[in-house]
mmCIF file of C-alpha atoms in Angstrom:
data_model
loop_
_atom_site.group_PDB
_atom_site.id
_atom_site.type_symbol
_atom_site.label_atom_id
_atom_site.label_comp_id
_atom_site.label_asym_id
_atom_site.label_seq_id
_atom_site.Cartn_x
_atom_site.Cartn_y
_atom_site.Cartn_z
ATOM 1 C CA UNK A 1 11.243 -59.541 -9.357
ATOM 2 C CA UNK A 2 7.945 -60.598 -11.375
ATOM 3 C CA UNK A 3 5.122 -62.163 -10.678
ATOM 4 C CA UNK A 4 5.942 -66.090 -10.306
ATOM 5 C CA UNK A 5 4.517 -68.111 -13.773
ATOM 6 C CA UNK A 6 3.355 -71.405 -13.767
ATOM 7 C CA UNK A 7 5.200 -73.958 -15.740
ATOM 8 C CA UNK A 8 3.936 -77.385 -15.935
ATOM 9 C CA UNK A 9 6.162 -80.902 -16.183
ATOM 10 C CA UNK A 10 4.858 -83.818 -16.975
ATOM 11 C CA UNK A 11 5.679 -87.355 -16.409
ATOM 12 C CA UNK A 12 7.554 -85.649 -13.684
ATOM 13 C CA UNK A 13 8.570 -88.291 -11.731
ATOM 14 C CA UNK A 14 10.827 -89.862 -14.219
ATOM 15 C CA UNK A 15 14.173 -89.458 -15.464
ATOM 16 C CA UNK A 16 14.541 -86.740 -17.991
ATOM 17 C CA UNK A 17 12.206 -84.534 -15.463
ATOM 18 C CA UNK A 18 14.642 -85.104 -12.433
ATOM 19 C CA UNK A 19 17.291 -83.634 -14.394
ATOM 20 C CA UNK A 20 15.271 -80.913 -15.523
ATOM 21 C CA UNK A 21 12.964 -79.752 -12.594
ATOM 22 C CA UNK A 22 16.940 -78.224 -11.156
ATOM 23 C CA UNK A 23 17.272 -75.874 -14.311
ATOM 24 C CA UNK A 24 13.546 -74.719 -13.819
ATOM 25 C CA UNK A 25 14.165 -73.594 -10.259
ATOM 26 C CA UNK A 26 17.686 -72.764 -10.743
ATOM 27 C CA UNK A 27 17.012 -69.611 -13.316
ATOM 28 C CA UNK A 28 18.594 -71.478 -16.187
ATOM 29 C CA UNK A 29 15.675 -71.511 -18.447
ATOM 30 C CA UNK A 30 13.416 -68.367 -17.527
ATOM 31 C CA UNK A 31 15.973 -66.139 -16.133
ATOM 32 C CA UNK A 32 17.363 -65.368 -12.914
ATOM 33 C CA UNK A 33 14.840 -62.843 -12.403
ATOM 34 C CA UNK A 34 11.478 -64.808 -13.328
ATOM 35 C CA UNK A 35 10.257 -67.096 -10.087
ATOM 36 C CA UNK A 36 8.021 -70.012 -10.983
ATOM 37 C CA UNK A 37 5.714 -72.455 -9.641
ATOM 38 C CA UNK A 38 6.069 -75.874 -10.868
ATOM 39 C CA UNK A 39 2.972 -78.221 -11.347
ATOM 40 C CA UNK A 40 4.552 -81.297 -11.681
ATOM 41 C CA UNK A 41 1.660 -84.322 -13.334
ATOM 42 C CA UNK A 42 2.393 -87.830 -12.989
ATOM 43 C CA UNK A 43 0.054 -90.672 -13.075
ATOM 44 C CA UNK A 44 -1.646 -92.183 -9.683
ATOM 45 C CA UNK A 45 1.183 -94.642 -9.381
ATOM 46 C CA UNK A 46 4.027 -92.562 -9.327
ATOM 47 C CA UNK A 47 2.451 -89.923 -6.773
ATOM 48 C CA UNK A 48 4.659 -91.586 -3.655
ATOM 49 C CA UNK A 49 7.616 -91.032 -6.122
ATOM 50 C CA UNK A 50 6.507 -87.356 -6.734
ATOM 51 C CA UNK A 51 6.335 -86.405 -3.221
ATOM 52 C CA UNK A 52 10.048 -87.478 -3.153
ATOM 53 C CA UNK A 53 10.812 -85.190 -5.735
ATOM 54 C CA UNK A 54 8.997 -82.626 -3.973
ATOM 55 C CA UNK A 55 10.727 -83.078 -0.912
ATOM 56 C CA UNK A 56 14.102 -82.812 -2.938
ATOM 57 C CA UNK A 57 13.110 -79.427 -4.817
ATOM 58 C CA UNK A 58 12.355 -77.946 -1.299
ATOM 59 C CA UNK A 59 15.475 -79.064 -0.195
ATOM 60 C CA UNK A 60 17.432 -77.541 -3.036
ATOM 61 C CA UNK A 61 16.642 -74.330 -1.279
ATOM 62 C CA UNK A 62 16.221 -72.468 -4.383
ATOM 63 C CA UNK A 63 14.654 -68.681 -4.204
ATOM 64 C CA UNK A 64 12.911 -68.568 -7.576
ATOM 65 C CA UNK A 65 10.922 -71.594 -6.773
ATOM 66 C CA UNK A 66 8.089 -70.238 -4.824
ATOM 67 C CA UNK A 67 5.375 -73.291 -5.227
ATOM 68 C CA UNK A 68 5.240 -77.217 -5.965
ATOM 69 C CA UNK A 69 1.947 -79.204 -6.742
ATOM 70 C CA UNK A 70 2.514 -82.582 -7.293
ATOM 71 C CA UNK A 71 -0.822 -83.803 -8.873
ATOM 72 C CA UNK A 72 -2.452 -86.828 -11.202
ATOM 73 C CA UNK A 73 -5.109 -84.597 -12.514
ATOM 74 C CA UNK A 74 -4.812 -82.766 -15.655
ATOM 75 C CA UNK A 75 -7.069 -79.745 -14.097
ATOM 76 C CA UNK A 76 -4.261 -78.917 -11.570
ATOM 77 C CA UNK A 77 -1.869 -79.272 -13.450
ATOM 78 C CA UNK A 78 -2.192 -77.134 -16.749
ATOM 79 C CA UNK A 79 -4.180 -74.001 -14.545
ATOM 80 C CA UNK A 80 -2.894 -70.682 -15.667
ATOM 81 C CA UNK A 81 0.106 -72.501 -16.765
ATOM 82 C CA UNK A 82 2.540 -69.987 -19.447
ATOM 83 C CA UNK A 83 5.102 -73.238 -20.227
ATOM 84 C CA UNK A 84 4.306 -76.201 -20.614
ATOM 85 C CA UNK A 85 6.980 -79.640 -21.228
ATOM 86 C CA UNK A 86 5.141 -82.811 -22.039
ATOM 87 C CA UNK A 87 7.713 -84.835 -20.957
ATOM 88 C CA UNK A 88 5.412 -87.824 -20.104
ATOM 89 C CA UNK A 89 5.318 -90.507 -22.621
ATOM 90 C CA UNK A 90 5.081 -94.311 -23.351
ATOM 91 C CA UNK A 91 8.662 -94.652 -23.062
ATOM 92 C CA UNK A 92 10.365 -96.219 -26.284
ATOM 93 C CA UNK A 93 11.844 -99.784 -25.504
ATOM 94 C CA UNK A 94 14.681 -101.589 -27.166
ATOM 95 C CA UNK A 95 13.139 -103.534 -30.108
ATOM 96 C CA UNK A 96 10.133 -101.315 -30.577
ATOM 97 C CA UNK A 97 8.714 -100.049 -33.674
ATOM 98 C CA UNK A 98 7.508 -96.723 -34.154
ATOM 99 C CA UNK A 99 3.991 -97.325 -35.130
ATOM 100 C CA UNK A 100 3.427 -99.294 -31.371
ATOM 101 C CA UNK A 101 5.134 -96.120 -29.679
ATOM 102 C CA UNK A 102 2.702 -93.705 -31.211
ATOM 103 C CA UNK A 103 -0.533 -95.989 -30.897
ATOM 104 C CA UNK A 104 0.275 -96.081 -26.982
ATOM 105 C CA UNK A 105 0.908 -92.035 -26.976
ATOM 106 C CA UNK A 106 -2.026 -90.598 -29.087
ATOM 107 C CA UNK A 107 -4.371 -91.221 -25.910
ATOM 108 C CA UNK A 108 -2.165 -89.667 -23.741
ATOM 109 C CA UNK A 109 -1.519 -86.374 -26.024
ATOM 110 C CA UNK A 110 -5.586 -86.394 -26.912
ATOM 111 C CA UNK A 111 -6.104 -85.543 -22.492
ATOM 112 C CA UNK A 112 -3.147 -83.378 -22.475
ATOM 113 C CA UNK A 113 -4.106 -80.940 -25.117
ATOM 114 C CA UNK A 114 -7.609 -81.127 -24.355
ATOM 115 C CA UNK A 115 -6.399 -79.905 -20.524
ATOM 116 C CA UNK A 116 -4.022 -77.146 -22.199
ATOM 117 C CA UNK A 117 -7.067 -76.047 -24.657
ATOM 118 C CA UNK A 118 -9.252 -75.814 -21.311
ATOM 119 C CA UNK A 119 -7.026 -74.781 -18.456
ATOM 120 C CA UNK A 120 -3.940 -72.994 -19.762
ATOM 121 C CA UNK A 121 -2.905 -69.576 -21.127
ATOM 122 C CA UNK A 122 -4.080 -68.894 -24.733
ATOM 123 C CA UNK A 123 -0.621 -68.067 -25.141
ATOM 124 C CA UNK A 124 1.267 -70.681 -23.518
ATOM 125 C CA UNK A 125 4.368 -72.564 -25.103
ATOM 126 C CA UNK A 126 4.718 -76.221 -25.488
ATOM 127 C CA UNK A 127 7.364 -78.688 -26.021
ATOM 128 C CA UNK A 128 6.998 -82.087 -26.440
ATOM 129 C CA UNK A 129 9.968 -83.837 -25.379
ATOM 130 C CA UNK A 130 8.087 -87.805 -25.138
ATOM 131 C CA UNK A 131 8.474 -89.771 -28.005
ATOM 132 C CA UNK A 132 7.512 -89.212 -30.709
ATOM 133 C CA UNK A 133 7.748 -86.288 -30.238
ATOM 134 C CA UNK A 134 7.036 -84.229 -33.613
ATOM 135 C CA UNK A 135 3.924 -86.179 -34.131
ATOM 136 C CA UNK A 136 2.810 -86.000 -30.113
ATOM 137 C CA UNK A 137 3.034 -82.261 -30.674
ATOM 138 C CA UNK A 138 0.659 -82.419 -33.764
ATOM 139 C CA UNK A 139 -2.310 -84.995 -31.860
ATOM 140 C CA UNK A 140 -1.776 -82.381 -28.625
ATOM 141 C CA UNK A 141 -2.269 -79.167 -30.662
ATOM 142 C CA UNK A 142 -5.413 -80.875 -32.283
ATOM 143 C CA UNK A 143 -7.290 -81.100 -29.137
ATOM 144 C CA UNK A 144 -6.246 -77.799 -27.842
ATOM 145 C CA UNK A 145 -7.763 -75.899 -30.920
ATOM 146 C CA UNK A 146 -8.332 -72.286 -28.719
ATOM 147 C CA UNK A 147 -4.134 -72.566 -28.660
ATOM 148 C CA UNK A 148 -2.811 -71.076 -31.640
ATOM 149 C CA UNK A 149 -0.913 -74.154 -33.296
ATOM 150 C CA UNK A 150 2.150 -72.580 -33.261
ATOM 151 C CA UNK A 151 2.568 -72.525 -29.841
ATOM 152 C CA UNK A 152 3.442 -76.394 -29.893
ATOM 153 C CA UNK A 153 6.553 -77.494 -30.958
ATOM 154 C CA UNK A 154 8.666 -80.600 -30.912
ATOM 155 C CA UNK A 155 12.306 -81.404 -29.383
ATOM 156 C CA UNK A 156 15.142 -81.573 -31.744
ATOM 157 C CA UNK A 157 17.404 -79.685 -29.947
ATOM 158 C CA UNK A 158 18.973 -82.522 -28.033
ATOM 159 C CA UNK A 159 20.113 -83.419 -32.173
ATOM 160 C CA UNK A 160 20.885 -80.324 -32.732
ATOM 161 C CA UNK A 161 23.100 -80.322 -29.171
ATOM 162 C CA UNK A 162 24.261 -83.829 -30.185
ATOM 163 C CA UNK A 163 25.726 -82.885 -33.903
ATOM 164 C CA UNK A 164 27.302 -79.668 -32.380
ATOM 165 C CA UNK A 165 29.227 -81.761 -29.946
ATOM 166 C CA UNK A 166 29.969 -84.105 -33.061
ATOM 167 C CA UNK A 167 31.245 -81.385 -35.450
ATOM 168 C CA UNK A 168 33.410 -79.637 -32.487
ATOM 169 C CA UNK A 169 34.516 -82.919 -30.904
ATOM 170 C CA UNK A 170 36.186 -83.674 -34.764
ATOM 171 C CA UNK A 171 37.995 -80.223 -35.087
ATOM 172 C CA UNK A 172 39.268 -80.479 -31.521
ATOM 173 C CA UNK A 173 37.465 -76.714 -30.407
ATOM 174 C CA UNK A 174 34.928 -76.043 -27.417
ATOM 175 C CA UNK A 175 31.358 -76.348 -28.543
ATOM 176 C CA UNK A 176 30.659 -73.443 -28.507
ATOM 177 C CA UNK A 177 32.747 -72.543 -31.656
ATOM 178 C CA UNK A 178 30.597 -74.279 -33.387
ATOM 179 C CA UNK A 179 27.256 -72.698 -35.142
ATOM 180 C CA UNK A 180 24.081 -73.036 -37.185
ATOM 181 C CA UNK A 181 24.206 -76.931 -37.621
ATOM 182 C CA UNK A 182 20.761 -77.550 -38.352
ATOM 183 C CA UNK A 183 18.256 -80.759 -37.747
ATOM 184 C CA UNK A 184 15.774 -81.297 -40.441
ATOM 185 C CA UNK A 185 12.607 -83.660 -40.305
ATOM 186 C CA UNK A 186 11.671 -85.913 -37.731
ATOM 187 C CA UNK A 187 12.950 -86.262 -34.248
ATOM 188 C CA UNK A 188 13.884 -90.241 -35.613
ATOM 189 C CA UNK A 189 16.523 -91.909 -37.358
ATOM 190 C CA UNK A 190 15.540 -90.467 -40.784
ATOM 191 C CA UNK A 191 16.451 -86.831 -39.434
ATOM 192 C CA UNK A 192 18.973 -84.996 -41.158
ATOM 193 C CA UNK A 193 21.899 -83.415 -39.237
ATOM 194 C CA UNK A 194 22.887 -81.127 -41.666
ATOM 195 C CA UNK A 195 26.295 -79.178 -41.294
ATOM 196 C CA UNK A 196 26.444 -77.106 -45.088
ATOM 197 C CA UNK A 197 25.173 -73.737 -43.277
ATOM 198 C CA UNK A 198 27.331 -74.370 -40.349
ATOM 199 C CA UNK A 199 30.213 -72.621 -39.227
ATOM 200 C CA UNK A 200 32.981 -72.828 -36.424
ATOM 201 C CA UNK A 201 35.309 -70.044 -34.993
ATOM 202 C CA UNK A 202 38.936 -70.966 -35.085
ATOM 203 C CA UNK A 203 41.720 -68.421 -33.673
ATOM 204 C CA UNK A 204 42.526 -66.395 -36.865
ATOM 205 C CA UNK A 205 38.789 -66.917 -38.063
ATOM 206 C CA UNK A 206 35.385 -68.224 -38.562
ATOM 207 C CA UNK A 207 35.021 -70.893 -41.455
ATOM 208 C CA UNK A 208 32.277 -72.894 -42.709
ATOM 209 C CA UNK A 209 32.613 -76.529 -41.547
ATOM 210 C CA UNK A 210 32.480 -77.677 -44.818
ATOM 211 C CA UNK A 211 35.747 -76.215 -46.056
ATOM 212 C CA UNK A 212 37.062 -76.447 -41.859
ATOM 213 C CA UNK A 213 36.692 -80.508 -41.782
ATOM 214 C CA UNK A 214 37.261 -80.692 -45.882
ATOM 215 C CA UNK A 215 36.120 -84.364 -46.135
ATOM 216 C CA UNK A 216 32.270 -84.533 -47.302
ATOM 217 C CA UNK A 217 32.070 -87.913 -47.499
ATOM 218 C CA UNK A 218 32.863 -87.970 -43.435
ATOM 219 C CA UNK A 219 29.700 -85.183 -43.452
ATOM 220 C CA UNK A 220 27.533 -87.172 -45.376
ATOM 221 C CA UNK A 221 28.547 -90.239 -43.772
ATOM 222 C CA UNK A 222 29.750 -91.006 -40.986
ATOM 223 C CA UNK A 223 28.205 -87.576 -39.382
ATOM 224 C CA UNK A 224 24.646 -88.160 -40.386
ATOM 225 C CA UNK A 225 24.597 -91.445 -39.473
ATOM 226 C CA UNK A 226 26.137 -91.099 -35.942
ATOM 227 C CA UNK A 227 24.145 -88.534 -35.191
ATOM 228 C CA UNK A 228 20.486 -90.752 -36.453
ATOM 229 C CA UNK A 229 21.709 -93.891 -34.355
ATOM 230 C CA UNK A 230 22.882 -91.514 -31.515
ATOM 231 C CA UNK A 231 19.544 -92.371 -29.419
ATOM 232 C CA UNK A 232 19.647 -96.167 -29.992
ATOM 233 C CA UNK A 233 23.331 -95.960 -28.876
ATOM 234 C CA UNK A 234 22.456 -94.494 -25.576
ATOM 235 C CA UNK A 235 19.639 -96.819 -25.165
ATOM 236 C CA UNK A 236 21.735 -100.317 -26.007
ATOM 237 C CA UNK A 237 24.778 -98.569 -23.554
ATOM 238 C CA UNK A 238 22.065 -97.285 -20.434
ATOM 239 C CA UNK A 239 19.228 -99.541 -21.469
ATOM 240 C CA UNK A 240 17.241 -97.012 -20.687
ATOM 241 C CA UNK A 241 16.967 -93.674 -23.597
ATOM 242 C CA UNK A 242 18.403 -90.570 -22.832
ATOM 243 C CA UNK A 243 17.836 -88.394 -19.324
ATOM 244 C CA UNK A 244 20.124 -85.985 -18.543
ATOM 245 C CA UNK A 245 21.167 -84.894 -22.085
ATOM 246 C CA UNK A 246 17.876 -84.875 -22.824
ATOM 247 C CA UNK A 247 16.829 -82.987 -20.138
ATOM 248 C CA UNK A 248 19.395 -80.020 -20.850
ATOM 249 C CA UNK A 249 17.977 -79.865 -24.366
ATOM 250 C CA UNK A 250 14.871 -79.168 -22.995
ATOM 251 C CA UNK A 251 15.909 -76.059 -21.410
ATOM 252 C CA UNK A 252 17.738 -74.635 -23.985
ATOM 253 C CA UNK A 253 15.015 -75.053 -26.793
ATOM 254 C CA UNK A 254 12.495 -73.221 -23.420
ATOM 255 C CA UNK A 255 15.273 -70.749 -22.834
ATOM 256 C CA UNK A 256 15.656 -69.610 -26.713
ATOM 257 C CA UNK A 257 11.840 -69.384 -27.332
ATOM 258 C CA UNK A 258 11.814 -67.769 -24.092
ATOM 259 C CA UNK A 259 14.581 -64.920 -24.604
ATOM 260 C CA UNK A 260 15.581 -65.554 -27.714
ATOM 261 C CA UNK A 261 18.524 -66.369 -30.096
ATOM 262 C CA UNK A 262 21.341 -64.400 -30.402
ATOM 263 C CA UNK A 263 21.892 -62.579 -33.843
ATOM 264 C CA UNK A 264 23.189 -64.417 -36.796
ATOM 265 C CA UNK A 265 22.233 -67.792 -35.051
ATOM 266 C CA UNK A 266 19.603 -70.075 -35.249
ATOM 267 C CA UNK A 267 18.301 -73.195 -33.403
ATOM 268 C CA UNK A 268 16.631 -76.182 -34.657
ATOM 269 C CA UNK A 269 12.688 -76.596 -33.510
ATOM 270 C CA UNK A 270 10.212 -79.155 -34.676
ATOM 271 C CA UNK A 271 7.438 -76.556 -35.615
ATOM 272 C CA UNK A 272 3.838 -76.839 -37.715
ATOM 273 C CA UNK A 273 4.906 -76.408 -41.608
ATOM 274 C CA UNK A 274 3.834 -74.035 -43.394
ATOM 275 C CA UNK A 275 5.215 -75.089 -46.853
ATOM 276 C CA UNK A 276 8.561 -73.750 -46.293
ATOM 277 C CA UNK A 277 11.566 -75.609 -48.119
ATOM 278 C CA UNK A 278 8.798 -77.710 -50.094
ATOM 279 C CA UNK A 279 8.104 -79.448 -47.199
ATOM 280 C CA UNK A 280 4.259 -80.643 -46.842
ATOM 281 C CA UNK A 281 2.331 -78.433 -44.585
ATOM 282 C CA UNK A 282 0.555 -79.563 -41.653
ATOM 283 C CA UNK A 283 3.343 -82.033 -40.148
ATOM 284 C CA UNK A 284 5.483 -80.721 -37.010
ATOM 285 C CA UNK A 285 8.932 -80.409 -39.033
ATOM 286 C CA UNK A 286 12.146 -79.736 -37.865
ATOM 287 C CA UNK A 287 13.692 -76.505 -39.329
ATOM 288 C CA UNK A 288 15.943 -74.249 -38.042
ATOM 289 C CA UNK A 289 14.551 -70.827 -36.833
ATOM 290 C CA UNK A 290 15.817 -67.325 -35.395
ATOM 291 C CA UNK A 291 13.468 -66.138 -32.210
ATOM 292 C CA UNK A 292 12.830 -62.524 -30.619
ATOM 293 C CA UNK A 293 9.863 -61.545 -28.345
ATOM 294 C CA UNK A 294 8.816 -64.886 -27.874
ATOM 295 C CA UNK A 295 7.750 -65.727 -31.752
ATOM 296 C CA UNK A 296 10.185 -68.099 -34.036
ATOM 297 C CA UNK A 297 10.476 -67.623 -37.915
ATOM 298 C CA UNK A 298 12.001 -70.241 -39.880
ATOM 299 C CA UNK A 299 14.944 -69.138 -41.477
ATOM 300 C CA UNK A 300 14.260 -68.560 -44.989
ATOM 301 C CA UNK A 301 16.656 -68.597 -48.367
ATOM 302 C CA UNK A 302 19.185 -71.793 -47.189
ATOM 303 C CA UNK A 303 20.549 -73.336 -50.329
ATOM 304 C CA UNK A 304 19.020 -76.922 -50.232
ATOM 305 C CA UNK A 305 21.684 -79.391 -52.837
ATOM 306 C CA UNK A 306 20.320 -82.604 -54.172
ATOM 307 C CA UNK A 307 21.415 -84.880 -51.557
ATOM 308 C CA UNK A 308 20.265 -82.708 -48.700
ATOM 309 C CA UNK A 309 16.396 -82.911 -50.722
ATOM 310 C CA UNK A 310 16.993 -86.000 -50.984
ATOM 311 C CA UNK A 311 16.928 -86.380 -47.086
ATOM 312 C CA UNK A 312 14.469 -84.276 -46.364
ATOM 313 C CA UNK A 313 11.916 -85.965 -48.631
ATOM 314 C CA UNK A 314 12.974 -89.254 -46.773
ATOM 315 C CA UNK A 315 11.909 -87.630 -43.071
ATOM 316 C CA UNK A 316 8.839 -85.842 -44.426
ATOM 317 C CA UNK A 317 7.399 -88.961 -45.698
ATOM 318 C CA UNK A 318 7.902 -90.361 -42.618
ATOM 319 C CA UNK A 319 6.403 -87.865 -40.743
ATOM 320 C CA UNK A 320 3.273 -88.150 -43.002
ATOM 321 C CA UNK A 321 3.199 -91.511 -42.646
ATOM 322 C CA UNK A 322 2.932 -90.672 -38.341
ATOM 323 C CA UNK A 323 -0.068 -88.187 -39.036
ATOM 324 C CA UNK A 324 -2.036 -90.917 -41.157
ATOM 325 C CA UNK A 325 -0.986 -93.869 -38.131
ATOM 326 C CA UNK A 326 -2.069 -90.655 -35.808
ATOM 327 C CA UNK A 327 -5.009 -90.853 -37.069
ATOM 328 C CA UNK A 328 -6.370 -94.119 -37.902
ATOM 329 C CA UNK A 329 -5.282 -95.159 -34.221
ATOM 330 C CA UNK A 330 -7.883 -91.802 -33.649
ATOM 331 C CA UNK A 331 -10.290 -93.430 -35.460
ATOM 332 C CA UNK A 332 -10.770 -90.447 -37.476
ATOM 333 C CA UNK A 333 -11.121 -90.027 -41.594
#
């Protein structure tokens, strides 16, 4: 066994963290050989909640799970932490526009990275799984500046999860047959679920889904637009956004940077830009990556047509757009 890590949840008293404090202490994200202690942050209000969910992760019995400190103070909670999932967020209501979601987060990112820039391992990883999320990860890694910046990354993966299910779900095959669908852009409706590069294993052999489904205009469609409205779907159905789904996708985009993706795969990660695909540097992007020893490269050399640049310029304008809102809520030039 190794030494226990810490691994920090925030708004841990809600929703998408009940579902996914069990795969933290289960072994489903770090391994079944890596014990943990979980420093679970919520704010003053929600501590009576927290203790609750204390009382149920001792009560899961779980071996790996060695420690639990429910806390309201930043100080606890990011010490000596080596993961970190910023779960906690101004949660997105029915009606509301983007702009009034990330004025209410910026504050709360602003404390959390400064915490993670003074209390937390130089080389800890982040995801930010509260809305919205690719520019949350940008304000946190700002105020954590000893943290190299690409150590925070946004979730796409529930997308990415989401579009697999899609593609797999229309060819009638597990969903695991299906690979390499990729989410571009913005964790928003403007992403682009993009299924050119992807490919799905059939009995006698592995096709690209392109020539496998053999109707574009369903791909360009119907596809990308389920896909974009899939999170305003579950909200009008649950009123309340995604939890559980949500929650799963966080552990498999922790698990993959963890461990690593298996060869000739990739995953889709909103990551800091560094020019790749023409994309404008300096905005936390969705691309798809490969990962070993802990460090992700984008995948380089896709072919990118008209229509899919066409996209793309569509959610990294809107992204930019975030970073300048970002900003002037920051009061800063």
């Amino acid at each position: 066994m190794s030494e226990p890590i810490n691994v920090v949840v925030t708004g841990a008293a809600g929703q998408i963290a009940y579902s996914l404090l069990y795969q933290l202490a289960a072994g489903t994200v770090f391994g079944p050989n890596q014990p943990i202690n979980l420093r679970l942050l919520d704010i003053p209000v929600m501590m009576k909640v927290l203790d609750g969910v204390v009382m149920e992760l001792e009560d899961l019995a779980l071996p790996l799970l060695r420690e639990v400190v429910p806390t309201a103070d930043p100080s606890v909670a990011f010490k000596n932490v080596a993961a970190a999932f910023l779960v906690g967020a101004m949660p997105r209501k029915e009606g509301m526009e983007r702009k009034d979601l990330l004025a209410a987060n910026v504050e709360i990112f602003k404390v959390q990275g400064e915490a993670l820039d003074k209390y937390a391992q130089k080389d800890v990883k982040v995801l930010v799984v509260g809305n919205p999320a690719n520019t949350n990860a940008l304000i946190c890694s700002h105020y954590a500046p000893s943290i190299p910046k690409e150590n925070f990354t946004a979730m796409t993966r529930l997308d990415q999860n989401r579009a697999q299910a899609a593609l797999s779900a229309k060819l009638n095959v597990q969903v695991d047959k299906v690979k390499n669908v990729i989410i571009w852009g913005n964790h928003s409706s403007t992403q682009y679920p993009d299924a050119s590069h992807a490919t799905v294993a059939l009995q006698s052999s592995t096709k690209p889904i392109s020539l496998a489904i053999n109707d574009e205009n369903w791909l360009n469609t119907t596809f990308v637009e389920t896909i974009q409205k899939r999170g305003a779907a579950v909200i009008a159905a649950r009123k309340m956004s995604s939890a559980m789904s949500a929650a799963k996708a966080a552990g498999d985009h922790m698990r993959d940077w963890w461990v690593g993706t298996k060869p000739g795969e990739w995953v889709s990660m909103g990551v800091l830009s560094d020019g790749s695909y023409g994309i404008p540097k300096d905005i936390v992007f969705s691309f798809p990556v490969t990962i070993e020893n802990g460090q992700y490269k984008i995948v380089q050399g896709l072919s990118i047509n008209d229509f899919a640049r066409s996209k793309l310029n569509i959610t990294s304008n809107e992204l930019e757009e975030e970073r300048a809102e970002a900003k002037n809520v920051l009061h800063e030039k």
